[in-house]
Amino acid sequence: MAEESNNTLTNPAVAAAAGGGGDSLTEEISEKLHSHHSSSSSSSDSDSEKRASSPVKDARVFRLFGREKPLHSVFGAGKPADVLLWRNKKISAGLLGGATAVWVLFELLECHLLTLVCHISILVLAILFLWSNVHTFIHKAPPRIPQVHLPEEPFLQVVSALRIEINRGLTSLRDIASGRNLKKFLVVIAGLWILSIVGSWGNFLTLFYITFVFLHTVPVLYEKYEDKIDPFAEKATIEIKKQYSVFDAKVLSKIPRGPFKGKKLD
């Protein structure tokens, strides 16, 4: 047995065959490793390409009114935005409930504002007056009536902001009336016509209450279902643009326009 093993090891043909088998095995292992490395690198490249292309795809998603920021940022990302989007449910529900109570009180129960304010003032003043005079007999502390001073700065800021918005609106109305922008003219006329129809449904208080409820319900519903609403809005926007282009080519382009700013009139 020892002689046979020595012959096998010393036989050059057998050693060559064994060496050839080892080389082929090494080549197969290296080929498998190379193929696995190339497949993993290609898969990682494809994943990186998908990741690189995904932000571009997301950036092209249609959003209503062309917004690029979240709805909370569009509303200012402050306390008003938290109230409108129901981030603070207690405050939002309290405001909506208070507005509903005021509308029911004045619209359904037909109370008058001046009468209600006068009656509430009479009741409060009577209670405080009696309490201030009889507190020594009932062994109670006198009422602490706070001294209220309205600051001047907030009112000036509100008036200044209101003045800027009124001037901006008057400038827009002047541009529309001058006949320079027919599209804006039609939009304003349509908006005023719709507002007149809504105003005929009730008085100013009802219109204010409808607007208040609209602001406290529609934005939060849109934020919740924006992924379903935006595709429909995109289709509607494309269809409206098509119809407007046809209307512009057939009707609006044939209407004479007013004088431009740079043109001098004789």
Short mmCIF file of C-alpha atoms in Angstrom, two decimals:
data_model
loop_
_atom_site.label_atom_id
_atom_site.label_comp_id
_atom_site.label_asym_id
_atom_site.label_seq_id
_atom_site.Cartn_x
_atom_site.Cartn_y
_atom_site.Cartn_z
CA MET A 1 0.00 0.00 0.00
CA ALA A 2 2.82 2.41 0.78
CA GLU A 3 4.51 1.55 -2.51
CA GLU A 4 1.28 2.18 -4.50
CA SER A 5 0.77 5.57 -2.89
CA ASN A 6 4.38 6.51 -3.54
CA ASN A 7 4.01 5.43 -7.18
CA THR A 8 0.87 7.47 -7.53
CA LEU A 9 2.51 10.57 -6.13
CA THR A 10 5.68 10.09 -8.13
CA ASN A 11 3.89 9.35 -11.39
CA PRO A 12 4.07 12.55 -13.46
CA ALA A 13 0.95 11.78 -15.52
CA VAL A 14 -1.17 11.31 -12.44
CA ALA A 15 0.26 14.44 -10.85
CA ALA A 16 -0.44 16.42 -13.99
CA ALA A 17 -4.02 15.16 -14.07
CA ALA A 18 -4.47 16.07 -10.42
CA GLY A 19 -2.96 19.50 -11.03
CA GLY A 20 -5.24 20.06 -14.05
CA GLY A 21 -8.30 19.16 -11.99
CA GLY A 22 -7.27 21.64 -9.29
CA ASP A 23 -6.74 24.42 -11.83
CA SER A 24 -10.14 23.81 -13.45
CA LEU A 25 -11.81 23.85 -10.04
CA THR A 26 -10.09 27.14 -9.18
CA GLU A 27 -11.20 28.65 -12.50
CA GLU A 28 -14.82 27.58 -11.93
CA ILE A 29 -14.81 29.13 -8.45
CA SER A 30 -13.31 32.39 -9.76
CA GLU A 31 -15.87 32.53 -12.61
CA LYS A 32 -18.74 32.06 -10.16
CA LEU A 33 -17.39 34.77 -7.89
CA HIS A 34 -16.95 37.13 -10.86
CA SER A 35 -20.48 36.48 -12.13
CA HIS A 36 -21.92 37.02 -8.65
CA HIS A 37 -19.97 40.26 -8.26
CA SER A 38 -21.11 41.53 -11.67
CA SER A 39 -24.76 40.67 -10.95
CA SER A 40 -24.62 42.39 -7.54
CA SER A 41 -22.97 45.44 -9.05
CA SER A 42 -25.57 45.61 -11.83
CA SER A 43 -28.40 45.29 -9.32
CA SER A 44 -26.88 48.02 -7.16
CA ASP A 45 -26.50 50.21 -10.25
CA SER A 46 -30.14 49.64 -11.16
CA ASP A 47 -31.20 50.44 -7.59
CA SER A 48 -29.16 53.63 -7.61
CA GLU A 49 -30.70 54.59 -10.97
CA LYS A 50 -34.19 54.02 -9.56
CA ARG A 51 -33.37 56.08 -6.50
CA ALA A 52 -31.94 58.83 -8.67
CA SER A 53 -34.97 58.83 -10.93
CA SER A 54 -37.56 58.65 -8.12
CA PRO A 55 -37.10 62.27 -6.91
CA VAL A 56 -37.52 63.49 -10.47
CA LYS A 57 -40.69 61.48 -10.77
CA ASP A 58 -42.02 62.75 -7.46
CA ALA A 59 -41.13 66.32 -8.43
CA ARG A 60 -43.37 66.07 -11.47
CA VAL A 61 -46.46 65.08 -9.47
CA PHE A 62 -49.33 67.48 -10.14
CA ARG A 63 -50.50 69.43 -7.12
CA LEU A 64 -53.61 71.58 -6.96
CA PHE A 65 -52.98 75.28 -7.68
CA GLY A 66 -49.38 74.44 -8.63
CA ARG A 67 -48.17 74.36 -5.04
CA GLU A 68 -44.72 72.96 -4.26
CA LYS A 69 -44.97 72.97 -0.46
CA PRO A 70 -47.14 70.98 1.95
CA LEU A 71 -50.55 72.43 2.67
CA HIS A 72 -49.55 73.32 6.22
CA SER A 73 -46.69 75.48 4.89
CA VAL A 74 -48.99 77.12 2.34
CA PHE A 75 -51.23 78.32 5.20
CA GLY A 76 -48.24 79.82 7.00
CA ALA A 77 -47.20 76.87 9.22
CA GLY A 78 -48.42 78.73 12.32
CA LYS A 79 -51.38 78.63 14.68
CA PRO A 80 -53.94 79.56 11.97
CA ALA A 81 -52.70 76.63 9.88
CA ASP A 82 -52.96 74.33 12.90
CA VAL A 83 -56.56 75.46 13.43
CA LEU A 84 -57.61 75.10 9.78
CA LEU A 85 -55.97 71.68 9.42
CA TRP A 86 -57.18 70.44 12.81
CA ARG A 87 -53.72 69.97 14.30
CA ASN A 88 -55.24 71.21 17.57
CA LYS A 89 -58.62 69.52 17.59
CA LYS A 90 -59.89 71.23 20.73
CA ILE A 91 -59.43 74.75 19.37
CA SER A 92 -60.74 73.83 15.90
CA ALA A 93 -63.81 72.10 17.30
CA GLY A 94 -64.41 74.97 19.75
CA LEU A 95 -64.30 77.60 17.01
CA LEU A 96 -66.55 75.59 14.72
CA GLY A 97 -68.99 74.92 17.57
CA GLY A 98 -68.99 78.59 18.58
CA ALA A 99 -69.66 79.74 15.02
CA THR A 100 -72.48 77.21 14.75
CA ALA A 101 -73.99 78.42 18.03
CA VAL A 102 -73.86 82.05 16.88
CA TRP A 103 -75.47 81.15 13.54
CA VAL A 104 -78.24 79.15 15.23
CA LEU A 105 -78.82 81.94 17.74
CA PHE A 106 -79.14 84.76 15.22
CA GLU A 107 -80.44 82.93 12.16
CA LEU A 108 -82.71 80.16 13.39
CA LEU A 109 -83.85 81.69 16.69
CA GLU A 110 -83.95 85.14 15.05
CA CYS A 111 -82.26 86.97 17.88
CA HIS A 112 -81.06 90.53 17.26
CA LEU A 113 -77.43 91.35 17.91
CA LEU A 114 -77.99 94.72 19.58
CA THR A 115 -80.74 93.34 21.81
CA LEU A 116 -78.65 90.34 22.83
CA VAL A 117 -75.59 92.46 23.63
CA CYS A 118 -77.66 94.86 25.71
CA HIS A 119 -79.33 92.06 27.69
CA ILE A 120 -76.02 90.33 28.40
CA SER A 121 -74.47 93.64 29.49
CA ILE A 122 -77.40 94.37 31.82
CA LEU A 123 -77.14 90.93 33.41
CA VAL A 124 -73.36 91.10 33.93
CA LEU A 125 -73.43 94.66 35.31
CA ALA A 126 -76.30 93.85 37.68
CA ILE A 127 -74.50 90.79 39.07
CA LEU A 128 -71.23 92.68 39.60
CA PHE A 129 -72.98 95.69 41.17
CA LEU A 130 -74.92 93.58 43.64
CA TRP A 131 -71.87 91.48 44.48
CA SER A 132 -69.78 94.62 45.13
CA ASN A 133 -72.40 95.97 47.56
CA VAL A 134 -73.40 92.84 49.49
CA HIS A 135 -70.05 91.05 49.74
CA THR A 136 -69.64 92.26 53.33
CA PHE A 137 -72.95 90.74 54.37
CA ILE A 138 -72.35 87.37 52.76
CA HIS A 139 -68.72 87.28 53.89
CA LYS A 140 -67.35 87.01 50.41
CA ALA A 141 -64.46 88.78 48.77
CA PRO A 142 -65.38 91.61 46.40
CA PRO A 143 -65.26 90.81 42.71
CA ARG A 144 -61.97 91.43 40.98
CA ILE A 145 -62.84 93.37 37.88
CA PRO A 146 -59.86 93.49 35.51
CA GLN A 147 -58.82 96.76 33.96
CA VAL A 148 -58.76 96.31 30.19
CA HIS A 149 -56.63 98.46 27.86
CA LEU A 150 -56.61 97.78 24.15
CA PRO A 151 -53.11 98.23 22.65
CA GLU A 152 -52.73 100.56 19.73
CA GLU A 153 -50.12 98.64 17.69
CA PRO A 154 -52.24 95.59 16.65
CA PHE A 155 -55.02 97.85 15.37
CA LEU A 156 -52.53 99.91 13.37
CA GLN A 157 -51.05 96.74 11.87
CA VAL A 158 -54.48 95.44 10.87
CA VAL A 159 -55.47 98.76 9.34
CA SER A 160 -52.17 99.02 7.47
CA ALA A 161 -52.49 95.50 6.07
CA LEU A 162 -56.11 96.16 5.12
CA ARG A 163 -55.11 99.39 3.37
CA ILE A 164 -52.47 97.55 1.32
CA GLU A 165 -54.93 94.85 0.26
CA ILE A 166 -57.62 97.41 -0.66
CA ASN A 167 -55.14 99.38 -2.78
CA ARG A 168 -54.03 96.17 -4.48
CA GLY A 169 -57.62 95.23 -5.22
CA LEU A 170 -58.39 98.68 -6.61
CA THR A 171 -55.33 98.46 -8.87
CA SER A 172 -56.45 95.07 -10.16
CA LEU A 173 -59.97 96.37 -10.82
CA ARG A 174 -58.51 99.33 -12.71
CA ASP A 175 -56.42 97.03 -14.90
CA ILE A 176 -59.43 94.82 -15.58
CA ALA A 177 -61.69 97.78 -16.41
CA SER A 178 -59.09 99.17 -18.83
CA GLY A 179 -59.53 96.13 -21.09
CA ARG A 180 -55.95 94.89 -21.05
CA ASN A 181 -56.59 91.40 -19.69
CA LEU A 182 -59.69 89.70 -21.05
CA LYS A 183 -59.05 86.42 -19.23
CA LYS A 184 -58.89 88.12 -15.83
CA PHE A 185 -62.01 90.10 -16.72
CA LEU A 186 -63.99 86.93 -17.44
CA VAL A 187 -62.72 85.26 -14.26
CA VAL A 188 -63.76 88.22 -12.10
CA ILE A 189 -67.18 88.45 -13.77
CA ALA A 190 -67.76 84.71 -13.26
CA GLY A 191 -66.63 84.95 -9.61
CA LEU A 192 -68.93 87.90 -8.88
CA TRP A 193 -71.83 86.13 -10.56
CA ILE A 194 -71.30 82.98 -8.47
CA LEU A 195 -70.96 85.12 -5.33
CA SER A 196 -74.24 86.86 -6.13
CA ILE A 197 -75.97 83.48 -6.44
CA VAL A 198 -74.53 82.29 -3.13
CA GLY A 199 -75.51 85.59 -1.51
CA SER A 200 -79.12 85.10 -2.57
CA TRP A 201 -79.29 81.94 -0.46
CA GLY A 202 -79.30 83.94 2.77
CA ASN A 203 -78.07 87.03 4.55
CA PHE A 204 -74.51 88.08 5.31
CA LEU A 205 -74.35 86.00 8.50
CA THR A 206 -75.30 82.83 6.62
CA LEU A 207 -72.73 83.56 3.93
CA PHE A 208 -70.08 84.18 6.59
CA TYR A 209 -70.99 80.92 8.35
CA ILE A 210 -70.82 78.94 5.09
CA THR A 211 -67.38 80.39 4.39
CA PHE A 212 -66.24 79.59 7.93
CA VAL A 213 -67.40 75.97 7.69
CA PHE A 214 -65.82 75.68 4.24
CA LEU A 215 -62.44 76.85 5.57
CA HIS A 216 -62.61 74.42 8.50
CA THR A 217 -63.59 71.33 6.51
CA VAL A 218 -62.32 71.47 2.91
CA PRO A 219 -58.57 71.99 3.60
CA VAL A 220 -58.35 69.14 6.12
CA LEU A 221 -60.27 66.80 3.80
CA TYR A 222 -58.03 67.76 0.89
CA GLU A 223 -54.89 67.16 2.95
CA LYS A 224 -56.18 63.71 3.90
CA TYR A 225 -57.15 62.65 0.35
CA GLU A 226 -54.81 64.80 -1.77
CA ASP A 227 -53.27 61.76 -3.52
CA LYS A 228 -56.73 60.90 -4.87
CA ILE A 229 -57.93 64.45 -5.53
CA ASP A 230 -54.86 65.74 -7.41
CA PRO A 231 -55.10 63.28 -10.35
CA PHE A 232 -58.73 64.29 -10.95
CA ALA A 233 -57.77 67.96 -10.63
CA GLU A 234 -54.99 67.44 -13.18
CA LYS A 235 -57.40 65.92 -15.70
CA ALA A 236 -59.91 68.71 -15.09
CA THR A 237 -57.20 71.37 -15.51
CA ILE A 238 -56.03 69.88 -18.82
CA GLU A 239 -59.61 69.73 -20.11
CA ILE A 240 -60.32 73.31 -19.02
CA LYS A 241 -57.16 74.53 -20.77
CA LYS A 242 -58.19 72.74 -23.96
CA GLN A 243 -61.66 74.24 -23.89
CA TYR A 244 -60.27 77.69 -23.12
CA SER A 245 -57.80 77.47 -26.02
CA VAL A 246 -60.67 76.62 -28.37
CA PHE A 247 -62.79 79.44 -26.94
CA ASP A 248 -59.86 81.83 -27.21
CA ALA A 249 -59.20 80.92 -30.83
CA LYS A 250 -62.84 81.19 -31.89
CA VAL A 251 -64.14 84.06 -29.74
CA LEU A 252 -61.66 85.94 -27.57
CA SER A 253 -59.02 86.50 -30.25
CA LYS A 254 -61.62 88.27 -32.41
CA ILE A 255 -62.61 90.78 -29.72
CA PRO A 256 -60.76 94.14 -30.02
CA ARG A 257 -58.57 94.90 -27.04
CA GLY A 258 -58.16 98.17 -25.16
CA PRO A 259 -55.11 100.42 -25.38
CA PHE A 260 -51.88 99.17 -23.83
CA LYS A 261 -49.86 101.06 -21.28
CA GLY A 262 -47.11 101.99 -23.70
CA LYS A 263 -49.49 103.29 -26.36
CA LYS A 264 -50.29 106.98 -26.32
CA LEU A 265 -53.81 108.12 -27.02
CA ASP A 266 -54.50 111.17 -29.16
#
